[in-house]
Coordinates of C-alpha atoms in Angstrom, one line a residue:
Chain A
M1 CA 4.3 -17.7 1.3
S2 CA 4.7 -14.1 2.5
I3 CA 3.6 -12.5 5.7
K4 CA 4.0 -8.8 6.4
L5 CA 3.1 -6.7 9.5
L6 CA 2.9 -3.1 8.5
G7 CA 2.9 0.0 10.8
E8 CA 1.8 2.3 8.0
A9 CA -1.1 2.5 5.5
F10 CA -0.8 0.2 2.5
D11 CA -2.6 -0.1 -0.9
P12 CA -3.8 -3.7 -1.1
W13 CA -4.0 -3.7 -4.9
R14 CA -0.4 -2.4 -5.2
E15 CA 0.8 -5.0 -2.8
L16 CA -0.8 -7.7 -4.9
Q17 CA 0.8 -6.3 -8.1
R18 CA 4.1 -6.3 -6.3
H19 CA 3.8 -9.8 -5.0
Q20 CA 3.0 -11.2 -8.4
A21 CA 5.8 -9.2 -10.1
G22 CA 8.2 -10.5 -7.4
N23 CA 7.1 -14.1 -7.9
P24 CA 7.5 -14.8 -11.7
Q25 CA 7.7 -18.5 -11.0
L26 CA 3.9 -18.4 -10.3
A27 CA 3.1 -17.0 -13.8
G28 CA 1.0 -19.4 -15.8
K29 CA 0.7 -21.8 -12.9
Y30 CA -2.3 -20.3 -11.1
G31 CA -5.8 -20.3 -12.6
A32 CA -7.5 -18.9 -9.5
T33 CA -6.7 -16.0 -7.1
S34 CA -9.0 -15.3 -4.2
V35 CA -8.5 -12.2 -2.2
F36 CA -10.0 -10.7 0.9
V37 CA -9.4 -7.2 2.1
G38 CA -10.7 -6.0 5.5
T39 CA -11.0 -2.2 5.7
M40 CA -11.8 0.2 8.5
R41 CA -15.3 1.5 8.2
D42 CA -16.7 4.9 9.2
F43 CA -18.6 4.9 12.4
N44 CA -21.9 6.1 11.3
D45 CA -24.1 5.4 14.3
G46 CA -23.4 8.8 15.8
A47 CA -20.2 7.9 17.6
D48 CA -17.3 10.1 16.5
V49 CA -14.5 7.6 16.5
E50 CA -11.7 9.2 14.5
R51 CA -9.2 6.4 14.3
M52 CA -8.1 3.1 15.9
V53 CA -4.9 1.9 17.4
L54 CA -4.2 -1.7 16.7
E55 CA -1.8 -3.3 19.2
H56 CA -0.3 -6.7 18.7
Y57 CA 2.2 -9.2 20.2
P58 CA 4.8 -9.1 17.4
A59 CA 6.6 -12.4 17.8
M60 CA 3.4 -14.4 18.4
T61 CA 1.5 -12.6 15.6
Q62 CA 4.2 -13.6 13.1
K63 CA 4.3 -17.2 14.4
H64 CA 0.5 -17.6 14.3
L65 CA 0.0 -16.1 10.9
Q66 CA 2.7 -18.5 9.6
A67 CA 0.9 -21.4 11.3
I68 CA -2.4 -20.4 9.8
A69 CA -0.9 -20.2 6.3
T70 CA 0.9 -23.5 6.7
E71 CA -2.4 -25.1 7.9
A72 CA -4.2 -23.8 4.8
R73 CA -1.5 -25.2 2.6
S74 CA -2.0 -28.6 4.2
R75 CA -5.7 -28.5 3.6
W76 CA -5.9 -27.2 0.1
E77 CA -3.7 -27.3 -3.0
I78 CA -2.3 -23.8 -2.8
L79 CA 0.5 -22.4 -4.9
D80 CA 1.1 -19.2 -2.8
T81 CA -0.4 -17.1 0.0
L82 CA 0.1 -13.4 0.9
I83 CA -0.9 -12.1 4.3
I84 CA -0.5 -8.4 5.2
H85 CA -1.8 -7.0 8.5
R86 CA -1.7 -3.5 9.8
F87 CA -0.8 -2.4 13.3
G88 CA -0.5 1.0 14.9
E89 CA -2.8 4.0 14.1
I90 CA -5.5 3.2 11.6
H91 CA -7.9 5.7 10.0
P92 CA -11.3 5.1 8.3
N93 CA -10.9 3.6 4.8
D94 CA -7.5 2.1 5.7
A95 CA -7.0 -1.5 4.7
I96 CA -6.4 -3.5 7.9
V97 CA -5.8 -6.9 6.5
L98 CA -5.1 -8.4 3.1
L99 CA -5.3 -12.1 2.4
A100 CA -4.6 -13.7 -1.0
V101 CA -4.4 -17.3 -2.2
W102 CA -3.1 -18.4 -5.5
S103 CA -4.1 -21.9 -6.7
A104 CA -4.7 -23.9 -9.9
H105 CA -8.4 -24.1 -9.2
R106 CA -11.0 -21.9 -7.5
R107 CA -12.3 -24.9 -5.5
A108 CA -9.0 -24.4 -3.4
S109 CA -8.6 -20.7 -3.5
F110 CA -12.1 -19.8 -2.2
P111 CA -12.2 -22.0 1.0
A112 CA -8.6 -21.3 1.8
C113 CA -9.1 -17.6 1.7
R114 CA -12.1 -17.8 3.9
Y115 CA -10.2 -20.1 6.3
L116 CA -7.4 -17.6 6.6
I117 CA -9.6 -14.7 7.7
E118 CA -11.6 -16.8 10.1
E119 CA -8.5 -18.3 11.7
L120 CA -6.8 -14.9 11.8
K121 CA -9.7 -13.3 13.5
S122 CA -10.1 -15.9 16.1
R123 CA -6.4 -16.6 16.9
A124 CA -4.0 -13.8 15.9
P125 CA -3.1 -11.6 18.8
F126 CA -4.3 -8.2 17.7
W127 CA -6.4 -5.7 19.8
K128 CA -8.3 -2.7 18.5
Q129 CA -8.7 0.5 20.5
E130 CA -11.1 3.2 19.2
I131 CA -9.9 6.8 19.7
S132 CA -12.3 9.8 19.9
G133 CA -10.6 13.0 20.9
E134 CA -9.0 12.3 24.3
D135 CA -11.0 9.1 24.7
A136 CA -9.7 5.6 24.0
R137 CA -11.9 2.6 24.3
W138 CA -10.9 -1.1 23.8
V139 CA -12.9 -3.1 21.4
T140 CA -13.9 -6.1 23.4
H141 CA -14.9 -8.7 20.8
N142 CA -15.0 -9.4 17.1
T143 CA -18.4 -9.9 15.4
P144 CA -18.7 -13.4 13.8
G145 CA -19.3 -12.3 10.2
Chain B
M1 CA 17.6 -17.1 35.2
S2 CA 14.0 -15.7 34.8
I3 CA 10.5 -16.0 33.4
T4 CA 9.2 -13.1 31.3
V5 CA 5.6 -12.2 31.9
K6 CA 3.9 -9.9 29.3
F7 CA 0.5 -8.1 29.4
F8 CA -1.3 -6.7 26.4
A9 CA -4.1 -4.3 25.5
S10 CA -6.8 -3.7 28.2
L11 CA -5.1 -6.2 30.5
R12 CA -1.9 -4.2 30.4
E13 CA -3.8 -1.2 31.6
T14 CA -5.6 -3.2 34.2
V15 CA -2.5 -4.5 35.8
G16 CA -0.6 -1.3 35.2
K17 CA 2.5 -2.8 33.5
D18 CA 3.4 -4.4 30.3
E19 CA 6.1 -6.7 31.5
A20 CA 7.4 -8.4 34.6
I21 CA 10.6 -10.5 35.1
L22 CA 10.1 -13.3 37.6
D23 CA 12.5 -15.6 39.5
P24 CA 11.7 -19.0 38.1
A25 CA 11.3 -20.3 41.6
R26 CA 8.2 -18.2 42.0
A27 CA 6.1 -19.9 39.3
Q28 CA 5.6 -23.4 38.1
T29 CA 2.4 -22.7 36.2
A30 CA 1.0 -19.8 34.1
Q31 CA -1.5 -19.1 36.9
Q32 CA 1.3 -18.8 39.4
A33 CA 3.2 -16.5 37.0
W34 CA 0.1 -14.3 36.8
E35 CA -0.2 -14.1 40.6
A36 CA 3.5 -13.4 41.2
A37 CA 3.5 -10.7 38.5
T38 CA 0.3 -9.0 39.7
D39 CA 0.7 -9.2 43.4
G40 CA -2.0 -11.7 43.8
R41 CA -4.7 -9.9 41.7
E42 CA -7.6 -12.1 40.4
M43 CA -7.3 -13.1 36.7
P44 CA -10.2 -11.7 34.7
A45 CA -12.5 -14.5 33.4
N46 CA -11.9 -14.1 29.7
T47 CA -8.1 -13.8 29.9
L48 CA -6.1 -15.6 27.2
I49 CA -2.7 -17.1 28.0
A50 CA 0.2 -17.9 25.7
V51 CA 3.4 -19.7 26.8
N52 CA 6.2 -19.2 24.4
M53 CA 3.8 -17.8 21.8
E54 CA 1.4 -20.8 21.9
Y55 CA -2.0 -20.7 23.5
A56 CA -2.1 -22.5 26.8
G57 CA -4.3 -23.1 29.9
A58 CA -3.8 -21.5 33.3
D59 CA -2.3 -24.8 34.6
A60 CA 0.4 -24.9 31.8
A61 CA 3.9 -25.5 33.1
V62 CA 6.3 -22.6 33.0
T63 CA 10.0 -22.8 33.5
D64 CA 13.2 -20.8 33.4
G65 CA 13.5 -18.9 30.1
D66 CA 9.8 -19.1 29.2
E67 CA 7.7 -16.1 28.1
V68 CA 4.2 -16.1 29.5
A69 CA 1.7 -13.6 28.0
F70 CA -1.8 -12.6 29.3
F71 CA -4.2 -10.8 27.1
P72 CA -8.0 -10.2 26.4
P73 CA -9.9 -11.7 23.5
V74 CA -8.3 -10.9 20.2
T75 CA -9.9 -8.3 17.8
G76 CA -7.8 -8.2 14.7
G77 CA -8.7 -8.5 11.1
G78 CA -11.3 -6.3 9.4
G79 CA -14.6 -6.7 7.7
D80 CA -16.9 -6.6 10.7
V81 CA -18.7 -4.1 12.8
L82 CA -16.7 -2.7 15.7
R83 CA -19.7 -1.8 17.8
Chain C
M1 CA -22.1 -1.8 -10.2
S2 CA -19.7 -1.9 -13.1
I3 CA -19.4 -4.4 -15.9
K4 CA -16.7 -4.3 -18.5
L5 CA -15.9 -6.5 -21.5
L6 CA -12.3 -6.0 -22.6
G7 CA -10.7 -7.1 -25.9
E8 CA -7.2 -6.5 -24.5
A9 CA -5.1 -7.7 -21.5
F10 CA -5.8 -6.0 -18.2
D11 CA -4.1 -5.8 -14.8
P12 CA -6.8 -6.8 -12.3
W13 CA -5.1 -5.0 -9.4
R14 CA -4.9 -1.7 -11.3
E15 CA -8.6 -2.1 -12.3
L16 CA -9.5 -2.5 -8.6
Q17 CA -7.4 0.6 -7.7
R18 CA -9.1 2.5 -10.4
H19 CA -12.6 1.4 -9.5
Q20 CA -12.1 2.4 -5.8
A21 CA -10.6 5.7 -6.8
G22 CA -13.5 6.4 -9.1
N23 CA -16.1 5.6 -6.4
P24 CA -15.1 7.8 -3.5
Q25 CA -18.7 7.5 -2.1
L26 CA -17.7 3.9 -1.1
A27 CA -14.8 5.0 1.1
G28 CA -15.4 4.2 4.8
K29 CA -18.6 2.3 4.0
Y30 CA -17.1 -1.1 3.2
G31 CA -15.4 -3.3 5.7
A32 CA -15.1 -6.3 3.4
T33 CA -13.9 -6.7 -0.2
S34 CA -13.8 -10.2 -1.8
V35 CA -12.1 -10.6 -5.1
F36 CA -11.7 -13.5 -7.5
V37 CA -9.4 -13.5 -10.5
G38 CA -9.4 -16.3 -13.1
T39 CA -6.2 -16.5 -15.0
M40 CA -5.1 -18.5 -18.1
R41 CA -2.8 -21.3 -17.0
D42 CA 0.1 -22.8 -18.9
F43 CA -0.7 -26.1 -20.5
N44 CA 1.8 -28.3 -18.8
D45 CA 0.5 -31.7 -19.8
G46 CA 2.6 -31.8 -22.9
A47 CA 0.1 -30.0 -25.2
D48 CA 1.6 -26.9 -26.7
V49 CA -1.3 -24.6 -26.6
E50 CA 0.0 -21.1 -27.2
R51 CA -3.0 -19.0 -26.7
M52 CA -6.8 -19.0 -26.6
V53 CA -9.4 -17.1 -28.4
L54 CA -12.5 -16.3 -26.4
E55 CA -15.6 -15.7 -28.4
H56 CA -18.8 -14.2 -26.9
Y57 CA -22.3 -13.0 -27.7
P58 CA -21.8 -9.4 -26.8
A59 CA -25.4 -8.2 -26.2
M60 CA -26.3 -11.3 -24.3
T61 CA -23.1 -11.3 -22.3
Q62 CA -23.7 -7.8 -21.1
K63 CA -27.3 -8.6 -20.2
H64 CA -26.4 -11.7 -18.3
L65 CA -23.5 -10.3 -16.4
Q66 CA -25.9 -7.5 -15.4
A67 CA -28.5 -10.0 -14.3
I68 CA -26.1 -12.0 -12.3
A69 CA -24.8 -8.9 -10.5
T70 CA -28.4 -7.8 -9.8
E71 CA -29.3 -11.2 -8.5
A72 CA -26.3 -11.1 -6.1
R73 CA -27.4 -7.7 -4.8
S74 CA -30.8 -9.1 -4.1
R75 CA -29.4 -12.0 -2.1
W76 CA -26.7 -10.3 -0.1
E77 CA -26.2 -6.8 1.3
I78 CA -23.7 -5.6 -1.2
L79 CA -22.4 -2.0 -1.6
D80 CA -20.8 -2.4 -5.1
T81 CA -19.7 -5.0 -7.6
L82 CA -17.1 -5.0 -10.4
I83 CA -17.1 -7.6 -13.2
I84 CA -14.5 -7.6 -15.9
H85 CA -14.3 -10.3 -18.5
R86 CA -11.8 -10.6 -21.4
F87 CA -12.7 -11.7 -24.9
G88 CA -10.5 -12.2 -28.0
E89 CA -7.0 -13.5 -28.0
I90 CA -5.7 -14.5 -24.6
H91 CA -2.2 -15.7 -23.6
P92 CA -0.9 -17.7 -20.6
N93 CA -0.9 -15.7 -17.4
D94 CA -3.5 -13.3 -18.8
A95 CA -6.4 -12.5 -16.4
I96 CA -9.6 -13.8 -18.0
V97 CA -12.1 -12.7 -15.4
L98 CA -12.2 -10.3 -12.4
L99 CA -15.0 -10.3 -9.9
A100 CA -15.1 -8.0 -6.9
V101 CA -17.7 -7.4 -4.2
W102 CA -17.7 -4.6 -1.6
S103 CA -19.9 -5.0 1.4
A104 CA -20.0 -3.9 5.1
H105 CA -19.3 -7.5 6.2
R106 CA -17.4 -10.5 5.0
R107 CA -20.5 -12.7 5.5
A108 CA -21.9 -11.0 2.4
S109 CA -18.8 -10.5 0.3
F110 CA -17.5 -14.1 0.4
P111 CA -20.7 -15.9 -0.8
A112 CA -21.6 -13.2 -3.2
C113 CA -18.2 -13.4 -4.9
R114 CA -18.5 -17.2 -5.2
Y115 CA -22.0 -16.9 -6.5
L116 CA -20.8 -14.5 -9.2
I117 CA -18.1 -16.8 -10.6
E118 CA -20.3 -19.9 -10.5
E119 CA -23.2 -18.2 -12.3
L120 CA -20.9 -16.6 -14.8
K121 CA -19.3 -19.9 -15.7
S122 CA -22.6 -21.7 -16.1
R123 CA -24.6 -18.9 -17.8
A124 CA -22.6 -16.2 -19.5
P125 CA -22.2 -16.9 -23.3
F126 CA -18.4 -17.2 -23.7
W127 CA -16.6 -20.0 -25.7
K128 CA -12.9 -20.8 -25.5
Q129 CA -10.9 -22.0 -28.4
E130 CA -7.3 -23.3 -27.9
I131 CA -4.8 -22.4 -30.5
S132 CA -1.6 -24.4 -31.2
G133 CA 0.2 -23.3 -34.3
E134 CA -2.3 -23.7 -37.2
D135 CA -4.6 -25.8 -35.0
A136 CA -7.7 -24.5 -33.3
R137 CA -9.8 -26.7 -30.9
W138 CA -13.0 -25.6 -29.1
V139 CA -13.0 -26.3 -25.4
T140 CA -16.2 -28.3 -24.9
H141 CA -16.9 -27.9 -21.2
N142 CA -15.9 -26.1 -18.1
T143 CA -14.7 -28.1 -15.1
P144 CA -16.8 -27.7 -12.0
G145 CA -14.2 -26.3 -9.7
Chain D
M1 CA -40.1 -8.0 -41.2
S2 CA -37.7 -10.7 -40.1
I3 CA -36.3 -13.1 -37.5
T4 CA -32.6 -12.9 -36.9
V5 CA -30.9 -16.3 -36.3
K6 CA -27.3 -16.4 -34.9
F7 CA -24.8 -19.2 -34.4
F8 CA -21.8 -19.1 -32.1
A9 CA -18.5 -20.9 -31.6
S10 CA -18.3 -24.6 -32.8
L11 CA -22.0 -24.5 -33.9
R12 CA -21.2 -21.5 -36.2
E13 CA -18.5 -23.7 -37.8
T14 CA -20.8 -26.7 -38.0
V15 CA -23.6 -24.9 -39.8
G16 CA -21.1 -22.8 -41.8
K17 CA -22.7 -19.4 -41.1
D18 CA -22.9 -16.9 -38.2
E19 CA -26.2 -15.4 -39.1
A20 CA -29.4 -16.0 -41.1
I21 CA -32.3 -13.7 -41.6
L22 CA -35.7 -15.5 -41.8
D23 CA -39.1 -14.5 -43.1
P24 CA -41.2 -14.6 -39.8
A25 CA -43.7 -16.8 -41.7
R26 CA -41.1 -19.6 -41.7
A27 CA -40.8 -20.1 -37.9
Q28 CA -43.1 -20.0 -35.0
T29 CA -40.7 -21.7 -32.6
A30 CA -36.9 -21.7 -32.0
Q31 CA -36.8 -25.3 -33.3
Q32 CA -38.4 -24.2 -36.6
A33 CA -36.1 -21.2 -36.8
W34 CA -33.1 -23.7 -36.5
E35 CA -34.5 -25.9 -39.3
A36 CA -35.3 -23.0 -41.6
A37 CA -31.8 -21.5 -41.0
T38 CA -29.9 -24.7 -41.5
D39 CA -31.8 -26.3 -44.3
G40 CA -33.3 -29.0 -42.0
R41 CA -30.1 -30.1 -40.3
E42 CA -30.5 -32.0 -37.0
M43 CA -29.8 -29.8 -33.9
P44 CA -26.9 -31.2 -31.8
A45 CA -28.0 -32.6 -28.5
N46 CA -26.3 -30.1 -26.2
T47 CA -27.3 -27.0 -28.2
L48 CA -28.3 -24.0 -26.0
I49 CA -30.9 -21.6 -27.3
A50 CA -31.5 -18.0 -26.5
V51 CA -34.5 -15.9 -27.7
N52 CA -33.8 -12.2 -27.4
M53 CA -30.8 -12.9 -25.2
E54 CA -32.7 -15.1 -22.7
Y55 CA -32.2 -18.8 -22.4
A56 CA -35.2 -20.7 -23.9
G57 CA -36.3 -24.1 -24.9
A58 CA -36.6 -25.5 -28.5
D59 CA -40.4 -25.0 -28.4
A60 CA -40.1 -21.3 -27.3
A61 CA -42.2 -19.0 -29.5
V62 CA -40.4 -16.7 -31.9
T63 CA -42.0 -13.8 -33.8
D64 CA -41.2 -10.9 -36.1
G65 CA -38.2 -8.9 -34.8
D66 CA -36.9 -11.6 -32.5
E67 CA -33.2 -12.7 -32.3
V68 CA -32.8 -16.4 -31.9
A69 CA -29.3 -17.7 -31.0
F70 CA -27.9 -21.2 -31.0
F71 CA -24.6 -22.1 -29.3
P72 CA -22.7 -24.9 -27.6
P73 CA -22.2 -25.1 -23.8
V74 CA -20.5 -22.0 -22.4
T75 CA -16.9 -22.1 -21.3
G76 CA -16.1 -18.6 -20.0
G77 CA -14.5 -17.5 -16.8
G78 CA -11.2 -18.8 -15.5
G79 CA -9.7 -20.7 -12.7
D80 CA -10.3 -24.2 -14.0
V81 CA -8.5 -26.8 -16.1
L82 CA -9.1 -26.5 -19.8
R83 CA -8.3 -30.2 -20.5

């Protein structure tokens, strides 16, 4: 179970490679890996948002991501989880969050991965601010899906 | 001997500070901690509260050494529309 | 939409990197990527299966994977899909299948990814044979989950 | 002028061949193609049939130029127990 909060851009696929390479005890044990990557989109409705700043409450973030992962492990038979979340300045096409679940079977990995992102979005203390030139505007709510 | 009060995101900008240190005698609940730290300002309706990093209600007890945080609805993650 | 049938081991994370790098028109358009990787497990119930051989019906496989991907695109708002499936000799910890869905929102990527693996497992003409020394035994059915 | 019959996996081993080429006059249905290609052997109960790469029933019509395939239940993918 690994949780990372990163202040710089990351490549989700390289992080997954690294995680598996660093956990050789998992090899041959998992049949199913479910992954979700949330990425910053372009703003193509005419607004010229250039970037976002993602603020968080570090001690609480760490604690809540840990709690969410632990809760997932109590609900499903999971071998390992990896959670990576960005903070700080984020640009279009940057990965914001990576969630991965390794399990013997896909009947565990799929719902656990979905659970992680839904819980993270509703509970983890992160706040997005859109930046356009000199203008900064707080995002007031997450969309449900 | 103190209670630490923290403000995040838009609420930090609204109250004009990111942190206040209170004498524990000034607040027995999160609500009282808010009032003491903001000079009696009204708490916005959608404010979330955490006492020692756990979500709590406005009437949650606070005591010496606690950290009380106030913040707007969370907007982390990815994979959704921002506007 | 990309479908690959591979006769040799592949690194699913490198394939995802490559796919995204090769499709720069996707950048900034997707907010959600859902991935499933099915991997060969060790056989830890005492049987000493060393490897598998995965046979398939190439023309039909290609056609059916294409049909499954097209069906997913008609059901959900998907920007891109990647399907990679191994055939031939497979060893424990080898990735067997990789499914990835890129979409604007996770409400599309999650169910579409699940749909792809369930349809693939019930319809795509692949057959597994377990090999132990001189012994070869056909796997007679997939488990549901 | 022919119908191509293919056998896969355990069924290939059961019938002892991977392919047969039939005179189209010998089979108007997938069932008849099976019988002509296997010298009248009984078709195992769980046999799947594809005509020109599409799943079909035993009574599906076959005609000159068609490819008819017979195979056991499929077991592709990953992420499940094998035994």
